[in-house]
CSV table of C-alpha atoms in Angstrom, one decimal:
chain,number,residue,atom,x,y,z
A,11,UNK,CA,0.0,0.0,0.0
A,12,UNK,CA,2.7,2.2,0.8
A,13,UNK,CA,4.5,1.7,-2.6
A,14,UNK,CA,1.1,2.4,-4.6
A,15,UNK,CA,1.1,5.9,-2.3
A,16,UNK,CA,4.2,6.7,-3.2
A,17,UNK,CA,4.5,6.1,-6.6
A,18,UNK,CA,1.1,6.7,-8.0
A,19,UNK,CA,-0.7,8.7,-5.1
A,20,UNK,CA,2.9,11.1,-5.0
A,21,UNK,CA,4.9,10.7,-7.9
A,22,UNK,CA,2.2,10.3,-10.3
A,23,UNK,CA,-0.7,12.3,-9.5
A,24,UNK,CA,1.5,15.3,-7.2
A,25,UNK,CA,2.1,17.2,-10.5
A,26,UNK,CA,-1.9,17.8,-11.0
A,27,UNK,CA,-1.7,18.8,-7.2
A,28,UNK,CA,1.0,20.9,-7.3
A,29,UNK,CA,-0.3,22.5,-10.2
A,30,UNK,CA,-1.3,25.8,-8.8
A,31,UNK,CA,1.8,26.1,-6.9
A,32,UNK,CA,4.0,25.3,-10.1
A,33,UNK,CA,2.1,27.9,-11.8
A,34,UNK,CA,3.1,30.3,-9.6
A,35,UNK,CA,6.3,29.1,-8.5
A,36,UNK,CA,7.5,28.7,-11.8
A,37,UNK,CA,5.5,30.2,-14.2
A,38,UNK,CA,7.7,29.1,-17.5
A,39,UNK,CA,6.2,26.3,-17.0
A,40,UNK,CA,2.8,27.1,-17.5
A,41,UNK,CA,2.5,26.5,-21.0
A,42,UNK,CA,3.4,23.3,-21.2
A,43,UNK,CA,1.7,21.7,-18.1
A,44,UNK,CA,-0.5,20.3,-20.8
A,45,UNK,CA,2.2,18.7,-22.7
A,46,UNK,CA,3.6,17.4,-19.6
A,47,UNK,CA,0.6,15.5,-18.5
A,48,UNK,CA,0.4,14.3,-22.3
A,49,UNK,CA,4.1,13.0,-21.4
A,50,UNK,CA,3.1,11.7,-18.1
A,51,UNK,CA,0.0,9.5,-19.5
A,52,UNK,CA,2.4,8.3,-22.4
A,53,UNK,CA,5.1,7.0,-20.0
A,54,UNK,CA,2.5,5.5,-17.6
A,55,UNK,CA,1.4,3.4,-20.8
A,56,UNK,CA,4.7,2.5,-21.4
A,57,UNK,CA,5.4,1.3,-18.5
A,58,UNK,CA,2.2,-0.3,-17.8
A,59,UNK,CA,2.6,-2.2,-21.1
A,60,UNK,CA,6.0,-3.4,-20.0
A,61,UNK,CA,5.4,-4.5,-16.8
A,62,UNK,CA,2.3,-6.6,-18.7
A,63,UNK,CA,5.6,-8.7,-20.0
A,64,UNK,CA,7.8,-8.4,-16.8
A,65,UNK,CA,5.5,-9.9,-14.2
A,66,UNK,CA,4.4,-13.2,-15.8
A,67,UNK,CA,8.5,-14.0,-15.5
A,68,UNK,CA,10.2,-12.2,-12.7
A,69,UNK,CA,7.9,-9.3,-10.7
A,70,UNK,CA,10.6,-8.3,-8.3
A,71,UNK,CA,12.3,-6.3,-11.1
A,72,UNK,CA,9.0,-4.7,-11.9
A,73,UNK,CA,9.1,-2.9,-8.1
A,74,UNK,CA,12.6,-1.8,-8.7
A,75,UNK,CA,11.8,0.0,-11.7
A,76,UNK,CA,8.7,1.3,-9.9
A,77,UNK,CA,11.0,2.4,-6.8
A,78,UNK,CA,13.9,3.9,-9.1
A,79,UNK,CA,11.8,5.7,-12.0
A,80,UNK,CA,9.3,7.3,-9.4
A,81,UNK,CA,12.5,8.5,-7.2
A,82,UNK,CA,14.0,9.8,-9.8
A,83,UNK,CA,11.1,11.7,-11.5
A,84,UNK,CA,9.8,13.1,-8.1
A,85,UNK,CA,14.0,14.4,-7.7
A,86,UNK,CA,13.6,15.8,-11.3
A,87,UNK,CA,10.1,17.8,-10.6
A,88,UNK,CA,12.2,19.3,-7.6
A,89,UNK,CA,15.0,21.2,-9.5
A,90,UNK,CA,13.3,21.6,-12.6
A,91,UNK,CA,12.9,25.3,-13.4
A,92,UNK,CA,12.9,24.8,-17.4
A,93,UNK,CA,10.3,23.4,-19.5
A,94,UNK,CA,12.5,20.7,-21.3
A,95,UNK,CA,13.7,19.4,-18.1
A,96,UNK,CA,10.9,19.3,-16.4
A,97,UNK,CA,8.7,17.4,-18.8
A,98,UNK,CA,11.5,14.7,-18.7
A,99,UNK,CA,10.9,14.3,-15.1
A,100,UNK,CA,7.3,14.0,-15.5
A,101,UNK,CA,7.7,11.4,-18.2
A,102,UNK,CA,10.2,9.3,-15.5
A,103,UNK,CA,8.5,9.8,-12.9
A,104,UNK,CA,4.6,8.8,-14.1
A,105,UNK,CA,6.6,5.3,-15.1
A,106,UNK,CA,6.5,4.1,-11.3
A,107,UNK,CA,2.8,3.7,-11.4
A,108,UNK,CA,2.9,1.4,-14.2
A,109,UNK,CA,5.1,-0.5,-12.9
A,110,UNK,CA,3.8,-0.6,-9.4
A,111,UNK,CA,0.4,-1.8,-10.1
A,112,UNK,CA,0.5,-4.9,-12.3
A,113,UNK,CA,3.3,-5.9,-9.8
A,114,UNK,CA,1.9,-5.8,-7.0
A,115,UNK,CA,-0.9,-7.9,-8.3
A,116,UNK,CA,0.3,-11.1,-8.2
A,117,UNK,CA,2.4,-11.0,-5.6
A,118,UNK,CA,-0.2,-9.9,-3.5
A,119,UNK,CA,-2.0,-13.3,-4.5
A,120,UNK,CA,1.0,-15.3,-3.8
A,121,UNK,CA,1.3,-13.9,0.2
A,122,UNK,CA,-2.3,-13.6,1.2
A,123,UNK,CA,-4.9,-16.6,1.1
A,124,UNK,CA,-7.6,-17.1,-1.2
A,125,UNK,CA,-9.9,-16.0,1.2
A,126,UNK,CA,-8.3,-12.9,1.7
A,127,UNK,CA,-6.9,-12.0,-1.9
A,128,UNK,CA,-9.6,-9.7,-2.7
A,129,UNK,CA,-9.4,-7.4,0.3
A,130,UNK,CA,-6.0,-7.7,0.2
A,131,UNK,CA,-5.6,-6.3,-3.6
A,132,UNK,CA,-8.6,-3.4,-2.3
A,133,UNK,CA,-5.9,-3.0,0.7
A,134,UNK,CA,-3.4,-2.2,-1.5
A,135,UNK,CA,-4.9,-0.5,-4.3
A,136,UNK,CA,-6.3,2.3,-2.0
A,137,UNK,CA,-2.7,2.9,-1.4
A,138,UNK,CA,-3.5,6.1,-4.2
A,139,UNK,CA,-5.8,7.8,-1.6
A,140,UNK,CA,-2.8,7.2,0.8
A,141,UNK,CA,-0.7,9.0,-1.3
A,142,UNK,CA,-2.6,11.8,-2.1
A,143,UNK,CA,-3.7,12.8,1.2
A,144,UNK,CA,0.2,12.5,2.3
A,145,UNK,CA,0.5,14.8,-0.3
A,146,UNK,CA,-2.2,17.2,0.4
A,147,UNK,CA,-0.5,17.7,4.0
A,148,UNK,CA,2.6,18.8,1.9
A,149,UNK,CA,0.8,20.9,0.4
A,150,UNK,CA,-0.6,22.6,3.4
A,151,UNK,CA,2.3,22.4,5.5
A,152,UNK,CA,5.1,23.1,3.1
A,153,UNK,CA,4.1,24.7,-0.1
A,154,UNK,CA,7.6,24.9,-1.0
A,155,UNK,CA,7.9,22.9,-4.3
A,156,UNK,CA,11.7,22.0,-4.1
A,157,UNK,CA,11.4,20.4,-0.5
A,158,UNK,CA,8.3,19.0,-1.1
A,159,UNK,CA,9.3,16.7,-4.1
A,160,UNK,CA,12.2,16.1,-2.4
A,161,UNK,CA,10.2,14.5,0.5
A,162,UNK,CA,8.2,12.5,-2.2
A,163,UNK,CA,11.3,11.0,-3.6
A,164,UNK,CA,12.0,9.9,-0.2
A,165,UNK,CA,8.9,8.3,0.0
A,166,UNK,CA,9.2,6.7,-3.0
A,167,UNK,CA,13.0,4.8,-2.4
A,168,UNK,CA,11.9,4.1,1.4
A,169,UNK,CA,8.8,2.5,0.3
A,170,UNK,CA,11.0,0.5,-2.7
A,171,UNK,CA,13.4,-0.7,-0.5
A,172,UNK,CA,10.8,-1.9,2.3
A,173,UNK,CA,9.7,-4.1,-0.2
A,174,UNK,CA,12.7,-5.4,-1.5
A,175,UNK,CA,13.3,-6.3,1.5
A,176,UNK,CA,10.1,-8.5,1.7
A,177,UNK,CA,10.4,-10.0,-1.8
A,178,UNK,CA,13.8,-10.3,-1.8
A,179,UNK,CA,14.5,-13.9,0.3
A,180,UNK,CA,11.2,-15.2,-1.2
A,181,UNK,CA,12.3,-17.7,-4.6
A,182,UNK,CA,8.3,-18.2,-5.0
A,183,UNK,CA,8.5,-14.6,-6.8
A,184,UNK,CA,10.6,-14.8,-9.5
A,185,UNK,CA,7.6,-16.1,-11.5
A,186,UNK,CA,4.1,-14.9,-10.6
A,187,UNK,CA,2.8,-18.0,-13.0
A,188,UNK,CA,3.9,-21.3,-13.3
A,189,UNK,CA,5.4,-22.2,-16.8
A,190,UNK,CA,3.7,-23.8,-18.9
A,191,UNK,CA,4.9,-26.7,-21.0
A,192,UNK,CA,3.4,-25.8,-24.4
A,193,UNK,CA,2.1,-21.9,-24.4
A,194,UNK,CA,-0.9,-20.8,-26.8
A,195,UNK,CA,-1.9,-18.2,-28.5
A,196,UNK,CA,-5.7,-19.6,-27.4
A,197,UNK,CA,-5.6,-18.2,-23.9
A,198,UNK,CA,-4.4,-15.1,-24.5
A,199,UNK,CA,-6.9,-14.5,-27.3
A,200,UNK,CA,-10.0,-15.4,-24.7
A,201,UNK,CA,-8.5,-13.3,-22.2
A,202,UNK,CA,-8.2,-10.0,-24.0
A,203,UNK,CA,-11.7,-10.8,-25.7
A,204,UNK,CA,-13.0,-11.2,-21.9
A,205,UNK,CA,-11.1,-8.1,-21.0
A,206,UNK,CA,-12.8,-6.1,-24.0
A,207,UNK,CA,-16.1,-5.5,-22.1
A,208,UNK,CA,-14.6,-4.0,-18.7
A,209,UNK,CA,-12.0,-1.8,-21.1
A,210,UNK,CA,-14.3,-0.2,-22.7
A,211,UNK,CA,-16.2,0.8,-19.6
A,212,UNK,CA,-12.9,2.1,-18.4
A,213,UNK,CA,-11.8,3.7,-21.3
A,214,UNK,CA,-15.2,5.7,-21.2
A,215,UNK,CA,-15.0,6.2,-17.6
A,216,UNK,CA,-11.3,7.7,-17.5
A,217,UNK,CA,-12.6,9.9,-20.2
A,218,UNK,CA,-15.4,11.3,-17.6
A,219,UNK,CA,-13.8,11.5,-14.7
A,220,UNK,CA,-10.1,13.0,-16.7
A,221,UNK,CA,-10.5,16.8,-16.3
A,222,UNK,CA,-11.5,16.4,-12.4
A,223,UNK,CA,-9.2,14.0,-11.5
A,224,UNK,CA,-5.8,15.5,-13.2
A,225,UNK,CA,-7.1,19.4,-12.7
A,226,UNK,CA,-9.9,19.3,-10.5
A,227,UNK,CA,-8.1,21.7,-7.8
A,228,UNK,CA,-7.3,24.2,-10.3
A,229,UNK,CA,-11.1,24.5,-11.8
A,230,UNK,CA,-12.8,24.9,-7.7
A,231,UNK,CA,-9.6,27.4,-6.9
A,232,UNK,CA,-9.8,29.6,-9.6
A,233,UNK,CA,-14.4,29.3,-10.8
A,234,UNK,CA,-15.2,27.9,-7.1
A,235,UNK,CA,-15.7,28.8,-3.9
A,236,UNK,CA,-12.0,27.4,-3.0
A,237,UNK,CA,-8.9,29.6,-1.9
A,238,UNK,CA,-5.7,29.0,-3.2
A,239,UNK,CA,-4.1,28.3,0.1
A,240,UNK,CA,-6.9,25.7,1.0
A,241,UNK,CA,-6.1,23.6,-2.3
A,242,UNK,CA,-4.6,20.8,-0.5
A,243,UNK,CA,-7.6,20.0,1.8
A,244,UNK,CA,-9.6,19.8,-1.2
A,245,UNK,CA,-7.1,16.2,-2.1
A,246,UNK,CA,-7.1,15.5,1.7
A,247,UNK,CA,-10.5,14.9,1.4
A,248,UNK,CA,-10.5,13.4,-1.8
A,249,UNK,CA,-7.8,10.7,-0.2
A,250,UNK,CA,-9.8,10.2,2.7
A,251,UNK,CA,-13.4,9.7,0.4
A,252,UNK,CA,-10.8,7.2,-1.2
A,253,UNK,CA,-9.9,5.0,2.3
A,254,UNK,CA,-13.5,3.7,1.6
A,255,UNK,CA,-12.2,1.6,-1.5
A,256,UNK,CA,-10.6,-0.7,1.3
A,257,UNK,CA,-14.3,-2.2,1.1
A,258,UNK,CA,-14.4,-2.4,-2.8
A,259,UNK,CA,-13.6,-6.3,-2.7
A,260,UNK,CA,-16.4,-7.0,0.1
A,261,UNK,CA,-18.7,-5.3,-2.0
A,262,UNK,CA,-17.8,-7.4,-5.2
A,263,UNK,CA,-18.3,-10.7,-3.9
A,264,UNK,CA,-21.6,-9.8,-2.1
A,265,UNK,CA,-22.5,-8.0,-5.4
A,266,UNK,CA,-20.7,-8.5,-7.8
A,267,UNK,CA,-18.3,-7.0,-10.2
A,268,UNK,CA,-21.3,-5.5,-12.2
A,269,UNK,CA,-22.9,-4.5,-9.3
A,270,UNK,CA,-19.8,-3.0,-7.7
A,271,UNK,CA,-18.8,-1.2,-11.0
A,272,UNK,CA,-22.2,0.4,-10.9
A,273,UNK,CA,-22.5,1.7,-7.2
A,274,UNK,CA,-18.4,3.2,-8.0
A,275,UNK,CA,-19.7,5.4,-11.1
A,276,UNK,CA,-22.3,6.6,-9.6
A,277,UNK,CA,-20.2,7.7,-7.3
A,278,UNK,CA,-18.4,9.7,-9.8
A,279,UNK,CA,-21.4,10.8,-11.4
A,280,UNK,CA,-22.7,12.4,-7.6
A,281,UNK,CA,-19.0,13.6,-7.1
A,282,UNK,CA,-19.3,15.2,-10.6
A,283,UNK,CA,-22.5,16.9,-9.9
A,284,UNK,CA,-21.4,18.5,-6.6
A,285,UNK,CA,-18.5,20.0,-8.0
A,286,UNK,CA,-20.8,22.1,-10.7
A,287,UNK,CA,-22.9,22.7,-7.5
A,288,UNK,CA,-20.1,24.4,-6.3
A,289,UNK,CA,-18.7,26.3,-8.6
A,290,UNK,CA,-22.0,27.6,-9.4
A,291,UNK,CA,-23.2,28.0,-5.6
A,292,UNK,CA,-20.2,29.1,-4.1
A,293,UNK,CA,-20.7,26.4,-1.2
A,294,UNK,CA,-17.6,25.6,0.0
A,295,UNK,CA,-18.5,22.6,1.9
A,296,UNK,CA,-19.9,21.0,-1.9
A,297,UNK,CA,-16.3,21.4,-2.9
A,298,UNK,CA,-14.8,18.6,0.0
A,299,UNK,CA,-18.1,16.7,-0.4
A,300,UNK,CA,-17.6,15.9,-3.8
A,301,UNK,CA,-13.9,15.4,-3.8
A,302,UNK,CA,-14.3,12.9,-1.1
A,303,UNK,CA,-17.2,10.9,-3.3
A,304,UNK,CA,-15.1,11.3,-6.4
A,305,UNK,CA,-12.1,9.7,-4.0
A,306,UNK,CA,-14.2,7.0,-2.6
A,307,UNK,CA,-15.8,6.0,-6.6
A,308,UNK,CA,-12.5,6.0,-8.0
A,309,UNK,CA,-10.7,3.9,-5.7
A,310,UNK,CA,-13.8,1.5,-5.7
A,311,UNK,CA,-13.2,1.6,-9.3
A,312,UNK,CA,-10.1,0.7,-10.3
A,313,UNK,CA,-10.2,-2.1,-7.2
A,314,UNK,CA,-12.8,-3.7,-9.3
A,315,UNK,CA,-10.5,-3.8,-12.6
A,316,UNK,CA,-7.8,-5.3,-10.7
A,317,UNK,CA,-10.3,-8.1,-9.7
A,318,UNK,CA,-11.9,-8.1,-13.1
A,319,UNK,CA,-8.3,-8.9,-14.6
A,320,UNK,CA,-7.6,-11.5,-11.8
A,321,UNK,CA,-10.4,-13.5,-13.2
A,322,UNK,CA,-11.0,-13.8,-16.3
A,323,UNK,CA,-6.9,-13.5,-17.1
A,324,UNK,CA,-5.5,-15.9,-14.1
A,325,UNK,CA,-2.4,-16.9,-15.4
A,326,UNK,CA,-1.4,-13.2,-15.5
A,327,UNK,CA,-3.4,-10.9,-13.5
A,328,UNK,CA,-1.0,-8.3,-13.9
A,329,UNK,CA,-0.8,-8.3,-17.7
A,330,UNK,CA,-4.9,-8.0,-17.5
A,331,UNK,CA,-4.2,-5.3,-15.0
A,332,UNK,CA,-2.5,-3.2,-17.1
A,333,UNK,CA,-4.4,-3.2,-20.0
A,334,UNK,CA,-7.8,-1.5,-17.4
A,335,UNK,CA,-5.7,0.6,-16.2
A,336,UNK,CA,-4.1,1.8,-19.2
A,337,UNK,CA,-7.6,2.0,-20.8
A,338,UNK,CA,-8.8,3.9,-18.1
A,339,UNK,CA,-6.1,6.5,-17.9
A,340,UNK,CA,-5.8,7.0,-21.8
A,341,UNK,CA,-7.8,10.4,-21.9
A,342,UNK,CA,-6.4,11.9,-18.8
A,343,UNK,CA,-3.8,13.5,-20.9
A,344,UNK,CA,-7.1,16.1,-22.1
A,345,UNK,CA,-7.5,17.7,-19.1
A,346,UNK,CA,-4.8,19.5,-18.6
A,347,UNK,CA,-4.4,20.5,-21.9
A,348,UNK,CA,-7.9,21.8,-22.2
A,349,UNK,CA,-7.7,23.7,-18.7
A,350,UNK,CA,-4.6,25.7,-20.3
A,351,UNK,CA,-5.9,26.3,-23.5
A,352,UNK,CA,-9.3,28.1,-22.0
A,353,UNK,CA,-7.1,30.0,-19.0
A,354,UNK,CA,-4.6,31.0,-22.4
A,355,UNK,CA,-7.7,32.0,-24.0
């Protein structure tokens, strides 16, 4: 959990955070926050789509490269004052998600019971809403960019090397499947055919819930009823809404996963309408409302891919993994662009 919060809730999702303070920290880089969170998306998928190969043989190196590109992105995003530079660091540093996730997958269903698996991946996967509220405290307490990242690429090698240390003596992970005498095409094609219904639903999801998610700070600072300086409560409460996906994989097997994927949009949907009820009513207390339900559906959400992908792909849950997730972030890379064109406009 605390590897998903550093890498995805910090490394990943801090530059949408940080945004207004980049802005006016540094504001060279305002016109190409856009083109960075284009870069960002682009590197997740590429790691994402690497990892898909790495896990099914040797997962432990998929963590290290989760640990090291995070750690050094977040570094990056601390001394970068140039454009250039600092859409590198973006692109390194949105790799440790990718990594992370389908990573973590099957490992987590190698130590845990069968019993227990499905909490256990909810557990872990609400590591995000970990992250962000760490990072919302940063914000608060030290707006400071420079030290701030700095502290994230902390997080990010700590949490890396805690886990090393817990893979490391076990010979179990090298492989998350058992090889298999005489591979097929056949079960890879039925996989990604069973895959095709839930990555569509993500794909459109991501595209909903994309401007909110990457910006949403920036739209209820600068049209809502939010100050500037209270920014990072607004992702507080968005992390805390998100603690409540810790009960995504109870709720799928009492359920289902239909059932479950419909009680997380709507929570979107609700989030979605408050924050237009805020903006237009000026009530501050719609603002942290809807964040937290937009926290709480997302989580929920992509819990439910990651047990979607563990079963109709079981001999790689991590390969199915990161074909959702990648669906679902694909249009992310809009928002941010869109935001600067109209505030350019």
């Amino acid at each position: 959990m605390l590897l998903i919060a550093a890498t995805y809730g910090m490394a990943r999702f801090g530059v949408g955070l940080f945004a207004p303070y980049l802005a006016a920290d540094r504001p060279e880089l305002v016109p190409v926050l856009g083109w960075a969170a284009g870069a960002q998306f682009t590197s997740y998928a590429v790691a994402a789509t690497l990892a898909a190969r790495l896990v099914a043989h040797t997962p432990r190196r998929s963590l290290i490269l989760a640990g090291v590109t995070a750690t050094v992105g977040c570094v990056g995003v601390a001394v970068a004052s140039e454009p250039t530079l600092f859409i590198i660091a973006v692109f390194i540093g949105g790799m440790g998600g990718g990594f992370a996730s389908p990573a973590l997958v099957p490992i987590i269903d190698l130590v845990v019971a069968p019993g227990l698996s499905s909490t256990a991946q909810s557990v872990v996967n609400t590591g995000t809403a970990v992250g962000v509220i760490a990072s919302g405290l940063l914000v608060w307490a030290l707006p400071m960019i420079g030290p701030a990242w700095f502290l994230m690429a902390l997080a990010c090698a700590a949490s890396t090397i805690g886990m090393w240390q817990l893979v490391r003596p076990r010979p179990d992970m090298a492989s998350s499947r058992p090889r298999m005498s005489r591979p097929t095409s056949a079960p890879l094609i039925g996989a990604l055919r069973s895959l095709a219904i839930p990555g569509m639903a993500a794909l459109l999801t991501g595209a909903g819930s994309s401007l909110l998610w990457t910006f949403g700070p920036l739209i209820l600072t600068e049209s809502g009823p939010v100050l500037s300086e209270q920014v990072g409560w607004l992702w507080i409460a968005l992390g805390m809404g998100g603690l409540l996906g810790t009960a995504t994989g109870a709720v799928v097997q009492r359920i289902g996963r239909r059932g479950g994927w419909y009680v997380c949009t709507g929570g979107l949907a609700l989030a979605s309408c408050g924050i237009a009820l805020s903006v237009s009513t000026s009530e501050l207390w719609f603002a942290y409302a809807s964040m937290a339900a937009f926290g709480a559906g997302y989580m929920g959400l992509t819990t439910v891919l990651i047990l979607w992908a563990r079963q109709v792909w079981t001999e790689n849950a991590g390969a199915g993994t990161s074909v959702l997730f990648i669906a679902l972030a694909r249009d992310k890379r809009w928002g941010p662009s869109v935001l600067v064109l109209l505030k350019n406009c």
